[in-house]
Amino acid sequence: MASQLEPDAAPTHDRLSQTRQFKDGVHDYVLFSPRICSFIDTKHFQRLRYIKQLGLTYYVFPGASHNRFEHCLGVGHLARLMAVHLRDTQPSLGITDQHIVCVELAGLCHDLGHGPWSHVWDNIFIPTALPAKKKWTHEQASEMMFDDMVETYQLDITPEEVTIVKALIAGDKDRCLDERLGKTMPFLFEIVANQRNGLDVDKFDYILRDCQAVGDKGNLSLSRLINSARVINGMICYDIKDANQIYELCYTRFSLHKRIYNHKTTKAIEYMVIDALLEAEPHLKIADHVDKPKSYVFLNDNLLNKIEESTEKELEGARAIIERLRTRDLYKVVDFKVFSHKDREMVKENITPEKIVEVAKSGVLEGVDEELVMQLAPKHVAVNWSMLHYGRGEKNPLDEVAFYGKGNPDRCGKADYSDISLLMPSSFAEMCMRVYTKDGTFHGLIQAAYRHILKNLPATGPIEEVKDDDFVPETLAPGISDNIKVWTPPSDSPLTPREFSRNPSAASLGDTSRGRVSRSLGRTPSFSENQFTAVPPNFRGESPSRPRSKRGRDVSDTVEGMRPRKSLRLSEQATATP
């Protein structure tokens, strides 16, 4: 063990003379010892150079070109800083050089298992392609790749340390062979993957790095948070002075998910890539590599290029989808809405591609093109659900953080809202839903079917009688009664603007025709429709004043008589050229 720790235990000037420096865009120069660099200089770790940190978000935000490689270097660097800070400020904790090395390696290798385009692979593709592995996670793959890395390169690490590193990656202190480590130093397992409250150096790095990549300017100070950390009662606590910094970190996480990670166009591209992979899966068997480290090591974002340059007939469908992606012929948003956290399961169960198609074909919709109705199938529809929160679901993340005061640094406790701020939201989680059409021809039809489902969903909040003077008269269709019960959010849901929640327009109550509205008055309306996305039921993704758009149509399902897509015309011309 002593020989293994020599690089980190040597005098400072000798250690620095052997240390390699990496210029990082977020943390400036980060230093790693020769022992740590032996893990970096493997194909398992170098593979992370070719996996985008934000996956397909790069197609929407050109600055988001950073990769898992630099993120892992940053997390390894911060993990070491945190462990060294705790050791130096609280010697009684008994943190050794071996502990620091293990924490540093855990931070460095925590994302070894990410597949192509990061979370697109493990959150969407694998559960769809391999239903038996629906609970498979990239953390499991990280442990698999770490084991294979150590075995392949015979790295300088003991079996005991391997177990500790993998337990640190998982944030599970109960997995250590040495039970004393989990019992006497549970705080070590909160540095890289904090399962208690989500505050860890992984989050510290990616939030700051992603903000910088997309051009956001935040007020986060990682050095302040690390220097504020202190172990009390076996857990990492923070100075109450830094409570607002921690809240800002959690809010920034929510904001990134809302604006960047779940951007409507990013999600459209994700569905296109997944469809291309699923088209290619029967021939390439891509998903089978998830438990084969020798082949998984070659999986990265270049997968689309390999499919695109192929000539096999079996991959023709996948190539057609990729061609649409290259020419920006993307799937289109038909409608979107934000639901409360409590409504998520009920709404997810009722709004599905299959049920949208079922309603479209049921004959209950008016003003639709019957020819399109016959052609519509679930494969033309995608419904995306994105859970957006501050890091702890519907809970206030600060409720799970322990704080201490400068006057009594050995006692910790939960902070009262009045100790931090009284302007926090009433809800910390919401669900954003978007309905997409993969063929712009069906835009209006899909929206009409979705909205029919939406207005028939059961109301989950109290029903409130709205008086005559609560209406905006000019927005109401003729014949609407002046005594209607309208759904209002539950008392624990965030308030919505008055005009959207209590002043129903004709669009929010159904069709603007007198007959349709009067028929709908026999029941209680529930969820309001999005007034900003409404189109006629026969809308086909084009403006009558412009030539037909080349975007939003499916190559294999183009309606007869319409002009082929530009990419299809070009390919036909190339084939016809002698």
Coordinates of C-alpha atoms in Angstrom, one line a residue:
M1 CA 0.0 0.0 0.0
A2 CA 2.8 2.4 0.8
S3 CA 4.3 2.1 -2.7
Q4 CA 0.9 2.8 -4.2
L5 CA 0.5 6.0 -2.2
E6 CA 4.1 7.3 -2.7
P7 CA 3.2 9.9 -5.5
D8 CA 0.6 11.5 -3.2
A9 CA 2.6 11.1 0.0
A10 CA 5.8 12.6 -1.3
P11 CA 7.0 16.1 -0.4
T12 CA 5.1 18.8 -2.1
H13 CA 7.9 20.0 -4.5
D14 CA 8.6 16.4 -5.6
R15 CA 5.0 15.6 -6.1
L16 CA 4.4 18.8 -8.2
S17 CA 7.4 18.1 -10.3
Q18 CA 5.8 14.8 -11.3
T19 CA 2.2 16.1 -11.6
R20 CA 0.6 16.7 -15.0
Q21 CA -1.4 19.9 -15.5
F22 CA -4.6 20.1 -17.6
K23 CA -5.8 23.5 -18.7
D24 CA -9.5 23.5 -17.9
G25 CA -12.0 26.2 -19.2
V26 CA -13.8 26.3 -15.8
H27 CA -11.2 25.5 -13.1
D28 CA -8.1 26.9 -14.8
Y29 CA -5.2 24.5 -14.3
V30 CA -6.1 21.1 -12.7
L31 CA -3.3 18.9 -11.4
F32 CA -3.2 15.1 -11.3
S33 CA -0.5 12.8 -10.0
P34 CA 1.1 10.1 -12.2
R35 CA -0.9 7.4 -10.5
I36 CA -4.2 9.2 -11.3
C37 CA -3.0 9.9 -14.8
S38 CA -2.5 6.1 -15.4
F39 CA -6.3 5.9 -15.3
I40 CA -6.8 8.9 -17.6
D41 CA -4.4 7.4 -20.2
T42 CA -6.6 4.4 -21.0
K43 CA -9.0 4.0 -23.9
H44 CA -11.8 3.6 -21.4
F45 CA -11.4 7.1 -20.2
Q46 CA -10.2 8.6 -23.5
R47 CA -13.5 7.4 -25.0
L48 CA -15.2 10.2 -23.1
R49 CA -13.7 12.7 -25.4
Y50 CA -16.2 11.6 -28.0
I51 CA -19.4 11.8 -25.9
K52 CA -21.1 15.2 -25.6
Q53 CA -21.8 16.3 -22.1
L54 CA -25.2 17.7 -23.1
G55 CA -25.9 15.1 -25.8
L56 CA -28.0 16.4 -28.6
T57 CA -28.4 19.8 -27.0
Y58 CA -25.3 20.7 -29.1
Y59 CA -27.5 20.7 -32.2
V60 CA -29.4 23.6 -30.7
F61 CA -26.8 25.4 -28.6
P62 CA -23.5 25.4 -30.7
G63 CA -21.5 26.4 -27.6
A64 CA -22.5 23.2 -25.8
S65 CA -19.7 21.3 -27.5
H66 CA -17.9 20.1 -24.3
N67 CA -17.6 16.4 -23.6
R68 CA -17.7 14.0 -20.7
F69 CA -13.9 14.0 -20.7
E70 CA -13.4 17.5 -19.4
H71 CA -16.4 17.2 -17.0
C72 CA -14.8 14.1 -15.4
L73 CA -11.5 15.8 -15.1
G74 CA -13.3 18.7 -13.3
V75 CA -15.2 16.4 -11.0
G76 CA -12.0 14.5 -10.1
H77 CA -10.4 17.8 -9.4
L78 CA -13.2 19.1 -7.2
A79 CA -13.5 15.7 -5.4
R80 CA -9.9 16.0 -4.4
L81 CA -10.2 19.6 -3.3
M82 CA -13.2 18.7 -1.1
A83 CA -11.5 15.7 0.5
V84 CA -8.3 17.7 1.1
H85 CA -10.2 20.6 2.6
L86 CA -12.0 18.3 5.1
R87 CA -8.8 16.6 6.0
D88 CA -6.9 19.9 6.6
T89 CA -9.7 21.7 8.5
Q90 CA -10.8 18.7 10.6
P91 CA -7.8 16.4 11.2
S92 CA -9.9 14.5 13.7
L93 CA -11.9 12.9 10.9
G94 CA -8.9 10.6 10.1
I95 CA -9.0 11.2 6.3
T96 CA -5.9 9.5 4.8
D97 CA -4.1 9.8 1.5
Q98 CA -5.7 6.5 0.5
H99 CA -9.2 7.9 1.1
I100 CA -8.3 11.0 -1.0
V101 CA -7.1 8.9 -3.9
C102 CA -10.2 6.8 -3.8
V103 CA -12.5 9.9 -3.8
E104 CA -10.5 11.5 -6.6
L105 CA -10.7 8.3 -8.7
A106 CA -14.5 8.1 -8.1
G107 CA -15.0 11.6 -9.3
L108 CA -12.7 11.0 -12.3
C109 CA -14.4 7.8 -13.3
H110 CA -18.1 8.3 -12.3
D111 CA -19.2 8.8 -15.9
L112 CA -17.2 6.0 -17.6
G113 CA -20.4 4.2 -18.5
H114 CA -22.2 7.0 -20.4
G115 CA -23.4 5.8 -23.8
P116 CA -23.7 7.9 -27.0
W117 CA -25.3 11.3 -26.4
S118 CA -25.2 10.7 -22.6
H119 CA -28.7 10.5 -21.1
V120 CA -30.4 9.9 -24.4
W121 CA -28.8 6.4 -24.4
D122 CA -29.8 5.2 -20.9
N123 CA -33.0 7.2 -20.4
I124 CA -34.7 6.5 -23.7
F125 CA -32.9 4.1 -26.1
I126 CA -31.9 1.2 -23.8
P127 CA -35.3 1.0 -22.0
T128 CA -37.0 1.0 -25.5
A129 CA -34.6 -1.4 -27.2
L130 CA -34.1 -3.7 -24.2
P131 CA -37.3 -3.7 -22.1
A132 CA -35.7 -6.4 -19.9
K133 CA -33.1 -3.8 -18.9
K134 CA -35.5 -0.9 -18.3
K135 CA -33.7 -0.2 -15.0
W136 CA -30.2 -0.2 -16.5
T137 CA -28.2 2.9 -15.6
H138 CA -25.0 4.5 -16.8
E139 CA -23.7 4.2 -13.2
Q140 CA -23.9 0.4 -13.5
A141 CA -21.9 0.7 -16.8
S142 CA -19.4 3.0 -15.1
E143 CA -18.6 0.2 -12.6
M144 CA -18.4 -2.3 -15.4
M145 CA -16.0 -0.1 -17.4
F146 CA -13.9 0.7 -14.3
D147 CA -13.5 -3.0 -13.5
D148 CA -12.5 -3.7 -17.1
M149 CA -10.1 -0.7 -17.2
V150 CA -8.3 -2.0 -14.1
E151 CA -8.1 -5.5 -15.4
T152 CA -7.0 -4.6 -19.0
Y153 CA -4.2 -2.2 -17.9
Q154 CA -3.3 -3.8 -14.6
L155 CA -3.6 -0.5 -12.9
D156 CA -2.0 0.3 -9.5
I157 CA -5.0 -0.2 -7.3
T158 CA -6.0 -2.9 -4.8
P159 CA -9.2 -4.9 -4.9
E160 CA -10.3 -3.2 -1.6
E161 CA -9.8 0.2 -3.2
V162 CA -11.7 -0.9 -6.3
T163 CA -14.7 -1.7 -4.1
I164 CA -14.4 1.6 -2.3
V165 CA -14.2 3.6 -5.6
K166 CA -17.3 1.9 -7.0
A167 CA -19.2 2.4 -3.7
L168 CA -18.2 6.1 -3.8
I169 CA -19.5 6.3 -7.4
A170 CA -22.8 4.9 -6.3
G171 CA -22.9 7.0 -3.1
D172 CA -23.6 3.8 -1.2
K173 CA -21.6 3.4 2.0
D174 CA -23.1 0.0 2.7
R175 CA -21.3 -1.6 -0.2
C176 CA -17.8 -1.3 1.3
L177 CA -16.1 -4.5 2.4
D178 CA -14.7 -2.5 5.3
E179 CA -17.8 -1.7 7.3
R180 CA -15.8 0.7 9.4
L181 CA -15.4 3.1 6.5
G182 CA -19.1 3.3 6.0
K183 CA -19.8 3.8 9.7
T184 CA -17.0 6.1 10.6
M185 CA -16.8 8.1 7.4
P186 CA -20.2 8.2 5.8
F187 CA -19.5 11.8 4.6
L188 CA -17.0 10.5 2.1
F189 CA -19.9 9.0 0.1
E190 CA -21.5 12.4 -0.1
I191 CA -18.6 14.0 -2.1
V192 CA -19.2 12.5 -5.5
A193 CA -22.7 11.1 -5.4
N194 CA -24.7 12.5 -2.5
Q195 CA -27.8 10.4 -2.1
R196 CA -28.9 12.3 1.0
N197 CA -29.5 15.7 -0.6
G198 CA -27.9 15.8 -4.0
L199 CA -25.3 18.4 -3.2
D200 CA -22.0 16.9 -4.6
V201 CA -19.1 18.0 -6.7
D202 CA -20.6 16.3 -9.8
K203 CA -23.4 18.8 -9.6
F204 CA -21.0 21.6 -8.8
D205 CA -19.0 21.0 -11.9
Y206 CA -21.7 20.3 -14.5
I207 CA -23.9 23.3 -13.5
L208 CA -21.0 25.8 -13.8
R209 CA -19.6 24.1 -16.9
D210 CA -22.9 23.9 -18.7
C211 CA -23.8 27.5 -17.8
Q212 CA -20.6 28.7 -19.3
A213 CA -21.0 26.6 -22.4
V214 CA -24.4 28.0 -23.3
G215 CA -23.4 31.6 -22.5
D216 CA -25.2 32.0 -19.1
K217 CA -23.5 34.1 -16.5
G218 CA -24.2 32.8 -13.0
N219 CA -23.2 33.9 -9.5
L220 CA -22.0 30.5 -8.3
S221 CA -18.8 30.3 -6.4
L222 CA -17.6 26.7 -6.1
S223 CA -14.5 27.6 -4.0
R224 CA -16.8 29.3 -1.5
L225 CA -19.1 26.2 -1.2
I226 CA -16.1 23.8 -0.8
N227 CA -14.5 26.0 1.8
S228 CA -17.9 26.2 3.6
A229 CA -18.2 22.4 3.8
R230 CA -17.8 20.9 7.3
V231 CA -18.5 17.5 8.7
I232 CA -20.9 17.4 11.6
N233 CA -22.6 14.2 12.9
G234 CA -21.2 12.2 10.0
M235 CA -22.6 14.4 7.2
I236 CA -21.4 17.3 5.1
C237 CA -22.9 20.6 6.3
Y238 CA -22.6 24.2 5.1
D239 CA -22.3 27.6 6.8
I240 CA -25.7 29.3 7.0
K241 CA -24.2 32.3 5.3
D242 CA -24.0 30.2 2.1
A243 CA -27.7 29.0 2.1
N244 CA -28.5 31.5 -0.7
Q245 CA -25.6 30.1 -2.7
I246 CA -27.0 26.6 -2.4
Y247 CA -30.5 27.7 -3.2
E248 CA -29.1 29.5 -6.3
L249 CA -27.3 26.3 -7.3
C250 CA -30.6 24.3 -7.1
Y251 CA -32.6 27.0 -8.9
T252 CA -29.9 27.1 -11.7
R253 CA -30.2 23.3 -12.1
F254 CA -34.0 23.7 -12.6
S255 CA -33.5 26.6 -15.0
L256 CA -31.0 24.6 -17.1
H257 CA -33.4 21.7 -17.3
K258 CA -36.3 24.0 -18.3
R259 CA -34.5 26.1 -20.8
I260 CA -31.6 24.1 -22.1
Y261 CA -31.6 20.3 -21.5
N262 CA -35.4 20.0 -22.3
H263 CA -35.5 22.5 -25.1
K264 CA -38.3 21.7 -27.5
T265 CA -36.0 21.3 -30.5
T266 CA -33.5 19.3 -28.6
K267 CA -36.2 16.8 -27.6
A268 CA -37.4 16.6 -31.3
I269 CA -33.9 15.7 -32.3
E270 CA -33.6 13.2 -29.6
Y271 CA -36.7 11.4 -30.9
M272 CA -35.2 11.4 -34.4
V273 CA -32.0 9.9 -33.2
I274 CA -33.8 7.3 -31.1
D275 CA -36.0 6.4 -34.1
A276 CA -32.9 6.0 -36.3
L277 CA -31.2 3.8 -33.7
L278 CA -34.4 1.6 -33.4
E279 CA -34.5 1.3 -37.1
A280 CA -30.9 0.1 -37.2
E281 CA -31.2 -2.0 -34.0
P282 CA -32.4 -5.3 -35.7
H283 CA -29.4 -5.2 -38.0
L284 CA -26.7 -3.7 -35.8
K285 CA -27.7 -5.0 -32.4
I286 CA -26.3 -1.9 -30.8
A287 CA -28.0 -2.3 -27.4
D288 CA -26.4 -5.7 -26.9
H289 CA -23.1 -4.0 -26.1
V290 CA -24.4 -2.6 -22.7
D291 CA -22.9 -5.5 -20.7
K292 CA -19.9 -6.1 -23.0
P293 CA -17.1 -3.8 -21.9
K294 CA -14.7 -4.9 -24.7
S295 CA -17.2 -3.6 -27.3
Y296 CA -18.9 -0.9 -25.3
V297 CA -15.6 1.0 -25.1
F298 CA -16.0 1.8 -28.9
L299 CA -19.6 3.2 -28.6
N300 CA -19.7 7.0 -28.8
D301 CA -21.4 9.9 -30.6
N302 CA -19.9 8.7 -33.9
L303 CA -22.6 6.1 -34.1
L304 CA -24.8 8.2 -36.4
N305 CA -21.9 8.7 -38.8
K306 CA -21.3 5.0 -39.0
I307 CA -25.0 4.4 -39.9
E308 CA -25.0 7.3 -42.3
E309 CA -22.0 6.1 -44.3
S310 CA -23.3 2.5 -44.5
T311 CA -24.6 1.0 -47.7
E312 CA -26.6 -1.9 -46.3
K313 CA -30.2 -2.0 -47.4
E314 CA -31.3 -2.9 -43.9
L315 CA -30.1 0.6 -42.7
E316 CA -32.0 2.5 -45.4
G317 CA -34.8 3.6 -43.0
A318 CA -32.2 4.8 -40.4
R319 CA -30.3 6.7 -43.0
A320 CA -33.5 8.4 -44.2
I321 CA -34.2 9.7 -40.7
I322 CA -30.6 10.9 -40.3
E323 CA -30.9 12.7 -43.6
R324 CA -33.9 14.6 -42.2
L325 CA -31.8 15.6 -39.2
R326 CA -28.9 16.8 -41.4
T327 CA -31.2 19.0 -43.5
R328 CA -33.1 20.3 -40.4
D329 CA -36.3 18.5 -41.4
L330 CA -37.2 18.0 -37.8
Y331 CA -40.2 16.6 -35.9
K332 CA -42.5 19.5 -34.9
V333 CA -44.1 20.5 -31.6
V334 CA -47.9 20.3 -31.9
D335 CA -48.8 21.5 -28.4
F336 CA -47.3 21.8 -25.0
K337 CA -48.5 22.3 -21.4
V338 CA -47.1 22.3 -17.9
F339 CA -48.8 20.1 -15.3
S340 CA -48.4 19.9 -11.5
H341 CA -46.3 17.2 -10.0
K342 CA -49.4 15.6 -8.4
D343 CA -51.1 15.2 -11.8
R344 CA -48.2 13.6 -13.5
E345 CA -49.3 9.9 -13.4
M346 CA -52.9 10.6 -14.3
V347 CA -52.0 12.7 -17.3
K348 CA -49.2 10.4 -18.5
E349 CA -51.7 7.5 -18.4
N350 CA -54.2 9.4 -20.5
I351 CA -52.1 11.3 -23.1
T352 CA -50.3 8.7 -25.2
P353 CA -49.7 8.4 -29.0
E354 CA -52.1 5.4 -29.0
K355 CA -54.9 7.3 -27.3
I356 CA -54.4 10.4 -29.5
V357 CA -54.7 8.2 -32.6
E358 CA -57.7 6.4 -31.1
V359 CA -59.5 9.7 -30.5
A360 CA -58.6 11.0 -34.0
K361 CA -60.2 7.9 -35.6
S362 CA -63.3 7.8 -33.3
G363 CA -65.3 10.3 -35.3
V364 CA -65.7 12.8 -32.4
L365 CA -63.6 15.5 -34.1
E366 CA -65.1 18.0 -36.4
G367 CA -63.5 19.8 -39.3
V368 CA -60.8 17.2 -39.9
D369 CA -59.6 15.7 -43.2
E370 CA -61.0 12.1 -43.3
E371 CA -58.2 11.1 -45.7
L372 CA -55.6 12.1 -43.1
V373 CA -57.5 10.4 -40.3
M374 CA -57.2 7.1 -42.2
Q375 CA -53.4 7.5 -42.6
L376 CA -52.6 8.6 -39.0
A377 CA -50.9 6.0 -36.9
P378 CA -49.1 6.0 -33.5
K379 CA -45.8 6.0 -35.2
H380 CA -46.5 9.6 -36.4
V381 CA -46.9 10.9 -32.8
A382 CA -44.5 11.4 -29.9
V383 CA -45.4 12.5 -26.4
N384 CA -42.5 13.8 -24.3
W385 CA -42.7 14.1 -20.5
S386 CA -40.0 16.1 -18.7
M387 CA -39.9 16.2 -14.9
L388 CA -38.5 19.6 -13.9
H389 CA -37.5 20.2 -10.3
Y390 CA -34.8 21.7 -8.0
G391 CA -33.0 18.4 -7.5
R392 CA -35.2 16.7 -4.9
G393 CA -38.5 16.1 -6.7
E394 CA -41.3 18.1 -5.1
K395 CA -39.3 18.8 -2.0
N396 CA -37.5 22.0 -1.2
P397 CA -33.8 21.0 -1.6
L398 CA -32.8 23.1 1.4
D399 CA -35.0 21.0 3.7
E400 CA -32.4 18.2 3.4
V401 CA -29.3 20.4 3.9
A402 CA -27.8 20.8 7.3
F403 CA -26.3 24.2 8.3
Y404 CA -24.1 25.5 11.0
G405 CA -23.3 28.9 12.4
K406 CA -20.0 30.6 12.7
G407 CA -20.4 30.9 16.5
N408 CA -21.1 27.2 17.0
P409 CA -19.4 25.2 14.2
D410 CA -19.9 21.8 15.8
R411 CA -23.7 21.9 15.9
C412 CA -25.9 21.7 12.8
G413 CA -29.6 21.9 12.0
K414 CA -32.2 22.5 9.4
A415 CA -32.7 26.2 8.5
D416 CA -36.1 27.8 8.8
Y417 CA -37.4 29.7 5.8
S418 CA -37.1 32.9 7.7
D419 CA -33.4 32.2 8.1
I420 CA -33.0 32.2 4.3
S421 CA -35.9 33.8 2.3
L422 CA -39.7 34.1 2.4
L423 CA -39.8 34.4 -1.4
M424 CA -39.4 30.7 -2.3
P425 CA -41.9 29.0 -4.6
S426 CA -44.9 27.1 -3.3
S427 CA -44.0 24.1 -5.5
F428 CA -40.6 22.8 -6.4
A429 CA -41.5 20.4 -9.2
E430 CA -43.6 20.4 -12.4
M431 CA -44.1 18.3 -15.4
C432 CA -43.7 19.7 -18.9
M433 CA -45.5 17.8 -21.6
R434 CA -45.0 18.2 -25.4
V435 CA -46.8 16.5 -28.2
Y436 CA -44.8 16.1 -31.4
T437 CA -45.7 15.2 -35.0
K438 CA -43.2 13.3 -37.0
D439 CA -45.0 14.3 -40.2
G440 CA -46.2 17.9 -40.5
T441 CA -49.1 16.7 -42.5
F442 CA -50.9 15.6 -39.4
H443 CA -50.2 18.7 -37.3
G444 CA -53.7 20.0 -36.9
L445 CA -55.3 16.5 -36.6
I446 CA -53.0 15.4 -33.8
Q447 CA -53.5 18.7 -31.9
A448 CA -57.3 18.4 -32.2
A449 CA -57.2 14.8 -30.9
Y450 CA -54.8 15.8 -28.0
R451 CA -57.0 18.7 -27.0
H452 CA -60.1 16.5 -27.0
I453 CA -58.3 14.3 -24.5
L454 CA -57.1 17.2 -22.5
K455 CA -60.5 18.8 -21.9
N456 CA -61.9 15.5 -20.8
L457 CA -59.3 14.8 -18.2
P458 CA -60.7 14.8 -14.6
A459 CA -60.1 18.0 -12.7
T460 CA -57.8 17.5 -9.7
G461 CA -58.3 20.9 -8.0
P462 CA -61.3 22.5 -6.4
I463 CA -64.1 23.6 -8.7
E464 CA -64.9 27.3 -8.3
E465 CA -67.9 29.1 -9.5
V466 CA -66.9 32.1 -11.6
K467 CA -69.1 35.1 -11.7
D468 CA -70.2 37.2 -14.6
D469 CA -67.7 40.0 -13.9
D470 CA -64.7 37.6 -13.9
F471 CA -65.0 37.2 -17.7
V472 CA -63.5 39.2 -20.5
P473 CA -66.6 39.6 -22.6
E474 CA -65.0 40.1 -26.0
T475 CA -63.1 36.8 -25.8
L476 CA -66.2 34.7 -25.2
A477 CA -68.1 32.8 -27.9
P478 CA -71.8 33.5 -28.3
G479 CA -74.1 31.4 -26.1
I480 CA -71.7 30.8 -23.2
S481 CA -73.5 30.8 -19.9
D482 CA -72.4 33.4 -17.3
N483 CA -72.4 30.8 -14.6
I484 CA -69.7 28.2 -15.4
K485 CA -67.6 26.2 -13.0
V486 CA -63.9 26.4 -14.0
W487 CA -61.0 24.3 -12.8
T488 CA -58.5 26.1 -10.6
P489 CA -55.1 24.8 -9.4
P490 CA -54.9 23.0 -6.0
S491 CA -54.0 25.3 -3.1
D492 CA -50.4 23.8 -3.0
S493 CA -49.8 24.5 -6.7
P494 CA -48.1 27.6 -8.0
L495 CA -50.5 30.3 -9.0
T496 CA -51.0 31.1 -12.6
P497 CA -51.9 34.4 -14.2
R498 CA -55.5 35.4 -13.7
E499 CA -56.3 35.6 -17.4
F500 CA -55.1 32.0 -17.9
S501 CA -56.7 30.3 -14.9
R502 CA -60.0 32.2 -14.3
N503 CA -60.9 34.0 -17.6
P504 CA -61.6 31.1 -20.0
S505 CA -61.5 32.1 -23.6
A506 CA -63.5 30.4 -26.3
A507 CA -60.3 28.4 -27.2
S508 CA -60.0 27.2 -23.6
L509 CA -63.5 25.8 -23.7
G510 CA -63.4 24.0 -27.0
D511 CA -64.4 24.8 -30.5
T512 CA -65.5 28.5 -31.1
S513 CA -68.7 27.4 -32.8
R514 CA -71.9 27.9 -30.8
G515 CA -73.0 24.3 -31.1
R516 CA -69.7 22.7 -29.9
V517 CA -69.4 25.1 -26.9
S518 CA -73.0 24.7 -25.8
R519 CA -72.7 20.9 -25.9
S520 CA -69.5 21.1 -23.8
L521 CA -71.3 23.1 -21.1
G522 CA -73.0 20.0 -19.8
R523 CA -69.8 18.9 -18.0
T524 CA -67.1 20.7 -16.0
P525 CA -64.1 21.8 -18.0
S526 CA -60.8 20.7 -16.4
F527 CA -57.4 21.6 -17.9
S528 CA -57.2 24.7 -20.2
E529 CA -55.7 24.5 -23.6
N530 CA -52.6 26.5 -24.7
Q531 CA -54.1 29.5 -26.5
F532 CA -50.7 30.3 -28.2
T533 CA -50.4 27.0 -30.1
A534 CA -53.9 26.6 -31.5
V535 CA -54.3 25.7 -35.2
P536 CA -57.3 24.5 -37.3
P537 CA -57.9 20.7 -37.2
N538 CA -56.9 20.4 -40.9
F539 CA -53.7 22.4 -40.5
R540 CA -50.8 20.7 -42.3
G541 CA -47.8 22.6 -41.0
E542 CA -47.8 25.3 -43.7
S543 CA -49.0 28.8 -44.2
P544 CA -51.5 29.3 -47.1
S545 CA -49.5 32.3 -48.3
R546 CA -46.2 30.4 -48.7
P547 CA -45.1 27.5 -50.8
R548 CA -45.4 24.2 -49.0
S549 CA -42.7 23.7 -46.4
K550 CA -40.2 20.9 -46.9
R551 CA -40.1 20.3 -43.2
G552 CA -42.1 18.0 -41.0
R553 CA -42.9 15.2 -43.4
D554 CA -42.0 11.6 -43.0
V555 CA -40.1 10.1 -45.9
S556 CA -41.9 6.8 -45.9
D557 CA -45.4 8.3 -45.4
T558 CA -45.6 11.2 -47.8
V559 CA -49.2 11.8 -48.8
E560 CA -49.8 11.1 -52.5
G561 CA -49.8 14.1 -54.8
M562 CA -47.5 16.2 -52.6
R563 CA -44.1 17.4 -53.7
P564 CA -41.3 15.2 -52.3
R565 CA -38.9 16.5 -49.7
K566 CA -35.8 18.4 -50.9
S567 CA -33.5 15.7 -49.6
L568 CA -35.5 13.0 -51.3
R569 CA -35.4 14.9 -54.6
L570 CA -31.7 15.4 -54.4
S571 CA -31.1 11.7 -53.8
E572 CA -33.2 10.8 -56.8
Q573 CA -31.3 13.3 -58.9
A574 CA -28.0 11.8 -57.8
T575 CA -29.3 8.3 -58.7
A576 CA -30.4 9.4 -62.1
T577 CA -27.1 11.1 -63.0
P578 CA -25.1 8.9 -65.4

